[in-house]
XYZ file of C-alpha atoms in Angstrom:
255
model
C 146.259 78.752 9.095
C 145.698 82.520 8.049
C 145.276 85.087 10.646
C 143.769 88.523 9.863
C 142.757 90.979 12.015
C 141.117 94.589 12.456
C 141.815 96.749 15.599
C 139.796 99.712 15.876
C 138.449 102.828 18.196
C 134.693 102.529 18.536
C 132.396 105.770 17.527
C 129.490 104.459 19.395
C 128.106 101.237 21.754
C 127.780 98.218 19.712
C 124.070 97.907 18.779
C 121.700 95.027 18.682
C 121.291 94.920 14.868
C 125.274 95.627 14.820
C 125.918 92.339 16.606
C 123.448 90.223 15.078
C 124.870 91.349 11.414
C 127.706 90.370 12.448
C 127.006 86.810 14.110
C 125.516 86.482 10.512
C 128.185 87.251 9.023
C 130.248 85.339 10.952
C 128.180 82.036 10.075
C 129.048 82.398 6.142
C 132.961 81.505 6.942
C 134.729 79.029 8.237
C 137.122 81.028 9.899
C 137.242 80.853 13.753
C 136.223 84.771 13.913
C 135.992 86.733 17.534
C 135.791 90.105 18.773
C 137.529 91.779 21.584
C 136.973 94.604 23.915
C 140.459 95.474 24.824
C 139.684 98.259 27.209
C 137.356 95.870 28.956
C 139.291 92.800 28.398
C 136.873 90.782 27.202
C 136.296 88.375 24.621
C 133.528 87.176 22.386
C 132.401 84.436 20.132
C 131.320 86.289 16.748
C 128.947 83.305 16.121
C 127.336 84.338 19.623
C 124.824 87.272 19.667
C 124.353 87.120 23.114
C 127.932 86.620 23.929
C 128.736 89.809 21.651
C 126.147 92.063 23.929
C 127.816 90.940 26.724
C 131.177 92.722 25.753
C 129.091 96.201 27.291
C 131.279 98.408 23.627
C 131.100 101.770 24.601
C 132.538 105.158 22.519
C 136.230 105.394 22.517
C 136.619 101.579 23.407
C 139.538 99.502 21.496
C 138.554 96.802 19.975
C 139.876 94.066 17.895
C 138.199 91.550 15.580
C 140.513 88.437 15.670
C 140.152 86.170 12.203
C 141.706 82.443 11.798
C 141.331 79.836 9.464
C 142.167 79.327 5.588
C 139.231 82.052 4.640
C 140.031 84.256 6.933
C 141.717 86.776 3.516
C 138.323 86.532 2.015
C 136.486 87.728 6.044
C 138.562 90.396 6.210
C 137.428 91.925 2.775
C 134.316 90.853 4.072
C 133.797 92.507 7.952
C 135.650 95.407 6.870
C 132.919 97.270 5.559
C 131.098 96.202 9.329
C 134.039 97.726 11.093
C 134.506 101.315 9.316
C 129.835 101.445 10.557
C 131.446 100.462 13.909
C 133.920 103.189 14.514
C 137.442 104.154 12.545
C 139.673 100.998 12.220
C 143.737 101.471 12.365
C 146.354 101.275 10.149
C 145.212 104.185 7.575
C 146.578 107.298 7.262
C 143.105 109.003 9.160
C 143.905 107.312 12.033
C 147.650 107.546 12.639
C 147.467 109.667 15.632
C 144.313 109.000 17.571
C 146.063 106.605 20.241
C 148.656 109.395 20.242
C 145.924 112.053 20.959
C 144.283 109.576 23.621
C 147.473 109.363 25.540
C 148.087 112.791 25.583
C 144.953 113.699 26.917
C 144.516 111.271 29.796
C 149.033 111.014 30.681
C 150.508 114.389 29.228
C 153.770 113.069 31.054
C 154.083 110.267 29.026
C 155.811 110.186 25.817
C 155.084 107.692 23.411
C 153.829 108.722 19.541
C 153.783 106.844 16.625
C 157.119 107.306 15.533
C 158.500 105.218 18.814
C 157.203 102.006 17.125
C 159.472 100.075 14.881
C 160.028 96.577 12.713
C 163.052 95.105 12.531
C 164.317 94.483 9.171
C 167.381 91.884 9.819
C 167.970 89.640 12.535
C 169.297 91.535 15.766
C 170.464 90.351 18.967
C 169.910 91.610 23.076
C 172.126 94.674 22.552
C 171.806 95.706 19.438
C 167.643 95.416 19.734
C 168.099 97.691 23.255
C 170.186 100.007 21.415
C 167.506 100.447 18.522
C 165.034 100.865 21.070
C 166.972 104.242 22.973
C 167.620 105.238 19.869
C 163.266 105.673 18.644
C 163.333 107.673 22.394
C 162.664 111.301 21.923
C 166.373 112.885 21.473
C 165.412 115.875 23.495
C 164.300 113.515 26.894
C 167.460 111.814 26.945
C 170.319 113.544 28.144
C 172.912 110.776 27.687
C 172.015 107.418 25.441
C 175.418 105.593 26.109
C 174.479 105.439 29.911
C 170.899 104.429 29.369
C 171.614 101.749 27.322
C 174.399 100.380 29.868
C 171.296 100.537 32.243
C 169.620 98.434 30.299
C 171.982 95.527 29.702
C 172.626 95.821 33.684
C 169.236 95.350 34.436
C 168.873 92.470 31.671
C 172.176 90.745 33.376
C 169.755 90.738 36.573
C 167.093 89.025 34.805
C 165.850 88.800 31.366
C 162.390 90.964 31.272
C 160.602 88.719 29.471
C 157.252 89.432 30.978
C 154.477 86.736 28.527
C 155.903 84.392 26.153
C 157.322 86.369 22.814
C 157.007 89.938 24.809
C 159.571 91.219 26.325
C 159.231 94.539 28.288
C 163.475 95.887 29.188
C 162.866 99.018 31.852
C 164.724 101.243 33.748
C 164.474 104.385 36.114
C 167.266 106.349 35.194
C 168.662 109.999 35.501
C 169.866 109.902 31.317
C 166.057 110.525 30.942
C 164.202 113.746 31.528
C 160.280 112.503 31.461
C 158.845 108.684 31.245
C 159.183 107.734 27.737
C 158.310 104.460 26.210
C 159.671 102.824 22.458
C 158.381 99.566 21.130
C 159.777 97.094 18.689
C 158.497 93.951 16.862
C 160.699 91.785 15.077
C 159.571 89.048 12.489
C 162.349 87.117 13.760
C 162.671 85.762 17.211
C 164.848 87.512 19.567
C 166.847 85.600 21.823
C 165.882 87.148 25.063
C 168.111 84.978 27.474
C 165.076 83.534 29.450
C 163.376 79.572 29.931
C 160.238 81.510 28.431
C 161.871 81.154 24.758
C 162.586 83.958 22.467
C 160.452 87.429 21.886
C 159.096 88.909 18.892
C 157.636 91.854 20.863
C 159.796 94.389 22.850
C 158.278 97.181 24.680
C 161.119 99.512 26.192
C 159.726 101.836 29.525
C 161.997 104.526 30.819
C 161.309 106.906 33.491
C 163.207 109.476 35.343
C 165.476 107.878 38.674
C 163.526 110.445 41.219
C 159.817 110.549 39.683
C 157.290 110.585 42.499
C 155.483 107.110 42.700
C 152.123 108.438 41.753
C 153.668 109.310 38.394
C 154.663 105.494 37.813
C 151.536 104.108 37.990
C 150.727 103.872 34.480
C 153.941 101.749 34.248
C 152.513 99.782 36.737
C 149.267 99.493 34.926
C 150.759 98.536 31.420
C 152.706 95.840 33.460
C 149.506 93.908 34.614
C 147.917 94.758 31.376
C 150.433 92.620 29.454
C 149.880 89.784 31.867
C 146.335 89.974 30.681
C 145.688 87.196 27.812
C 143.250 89.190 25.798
C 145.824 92.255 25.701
C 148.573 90.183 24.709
C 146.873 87.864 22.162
C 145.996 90.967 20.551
C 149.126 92.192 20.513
C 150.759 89.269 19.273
C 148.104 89.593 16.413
C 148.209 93.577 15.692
C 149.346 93.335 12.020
C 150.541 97.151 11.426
C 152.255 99.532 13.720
C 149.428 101.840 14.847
C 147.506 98.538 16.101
C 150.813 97.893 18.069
C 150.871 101.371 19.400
C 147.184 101.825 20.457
C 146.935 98.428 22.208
C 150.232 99.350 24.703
C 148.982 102.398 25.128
C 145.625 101.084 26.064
C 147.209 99.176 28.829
C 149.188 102.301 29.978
C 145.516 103.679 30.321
C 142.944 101.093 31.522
C-alpha cells in the first residue's frame, strides 16, 4: 500500500467550502485519506465534513493530510493544489525555515534549525547513530563531544530510550553543552535500539545544560508527552522530507 502525505502551516481557519471540497475530493479515490491537526492533536475522516469542522484549524496550526492506498500517487497530485489555498505546505525551498522561525520566537533558548535533521545513508548501529547525532549539534554549544557522547551510551546502558515503537528519543543533561540543543535522525533502516519495543527508524537526540533551572526544561518535558501522543507520532512516522520531520518535533516542543 502507498502512503503519501502533505504536512503544512495553515494561513487561515479551515472554511466550510474548504472542507466540503475536500470531503469531495476525497470521495473520487480510493485511498483511505485523513487530515490532522497536529497542534490540536486531532484527527479527521476526509470523507467526513462534519468531522473535518470539528478539527477547530486555526492560523499557524500544523497540519498533515495523511494518504493510503494504491492511488494514493495520483491524490497527492490531486489535493496538492487544495493544500497550497490552505496555507504553505513543507518540503520546498519557501518554507525551509518557518518551523525554525516558530521556535525561535516562542523558545529562543532552544536550538534546533534545519540543518540538525539528518538521513542515514548506510546501515549504522547504537554508537555510531549517537555519535552522528552530537556531531549535527551546533559546534559552538558543545564544549567537549567525546564526553557527551560517553553520556549518552551511559545513559543508554541504563535503559534503552526507546520512547513509541520505531522512535527513539537518547537525552542527557550534561555540562559538555552550553544551551538545550536538540538533533534528529531518521534512518530507512531499522536501528537496533536494544529494547523489547523492536528497532527505531526515528531518533530524536535532547541535550541540555547539567544546572539549567527546571522552568527551562519544560519544553523537554512537553516534547516527551507529545511523542506519546498517537497523532504526533503517526505523523512523524509518515513525514516524508526533512522539514516535515523538523516542524512536527518542534511542534511538540511547543504545544
Amino acid at each position: 500500500m502507498l502512503t503519501r502525505e502533505i504536512t503544512l502551516y495553515c494561513r487561515h481557519g479551515l472554511s466550510i467550502s474548504q472542507a466540503r471540497q475536500l470531503s469531495r475530493m476525497a470521495g473520487l479515490f480510493k485511498s483511505h485519506i485523513r487530515l490532522s491537526n497536529l497542534s490540536r492533536r486531532q484527527t479527521a475522516e476526509a470523507s467526513s465534513l462534519l468531522a473535518l469542522l470539528t478539527l477547530a484549524t486555526q492560523p499557524g496550526d500544523l497540519c498533515q493530510l495523511l494518504i493510503e492506498g494504491l492511488d494514493a500517487e495520483l491524490a497527492h497530485m490531486a489535493f496538492n493544489c487544495w493544500c497550497v489555498e490552505l496555507g504553505k505546505p513543507l518540503g520546498r525551498s519557501t518554507t525551509a525555515y518557518l518551523a525554525e522561525q516558530r521556535l525561535a520566537t516562542r523558545q529562543p533558548d532552544y536550538h534546533f534549525a534545519l540543518p540538525q535533521v539528518a538521513s542515514l545513508s548506510a546501515p549504522l548501529n547504537k554508537p555510531q547513530v549517537l555519535a552522528q547525532l552530537t556531531g549535527l549539534l551546533p559546534g559552538e554549544l558543545v564544549t567537549d563531544s567525546p564526553s557527551l557522547h560517553s553520556e549518552l551510551m551511559a545513559r543508554e546502558r541504563v535503559s534503552a530510550t526507546i520512547i513509541q515503537a520505531g522512535i527513539a528519543m537518547p537525552h542527557v543533561l550534561s555540562a559538555a553543552i552550553r544551551q538545550p540543543a536538540l538533533a534528529m535522525i531518521y534512518s530507512p533502516d531499522p536501528v537496533d535500539w536494544g529494547s523489547s519495543l523492536g528497532a527505531v527508524h526515528h531518533i530524536i537526540l535532547l541535550c541540555a545544560p547539567r544546572q539549567l533551572p527546571p522552568a527551562q526544561l519544560r519544553p523537554l518535558t512537553r516534547l516527551a508527552r507529545a511523542m506519546m501522543d498517537e497523532t504526533l507520532t503517526h505523523a512523524l512516522r509518515c513525514a516524508s522530507n526533512h522539514q516535515s520531520r523538523h516542524a512536527i518535533v518542534i511542534e511538540g516542543l511547543l504545544s
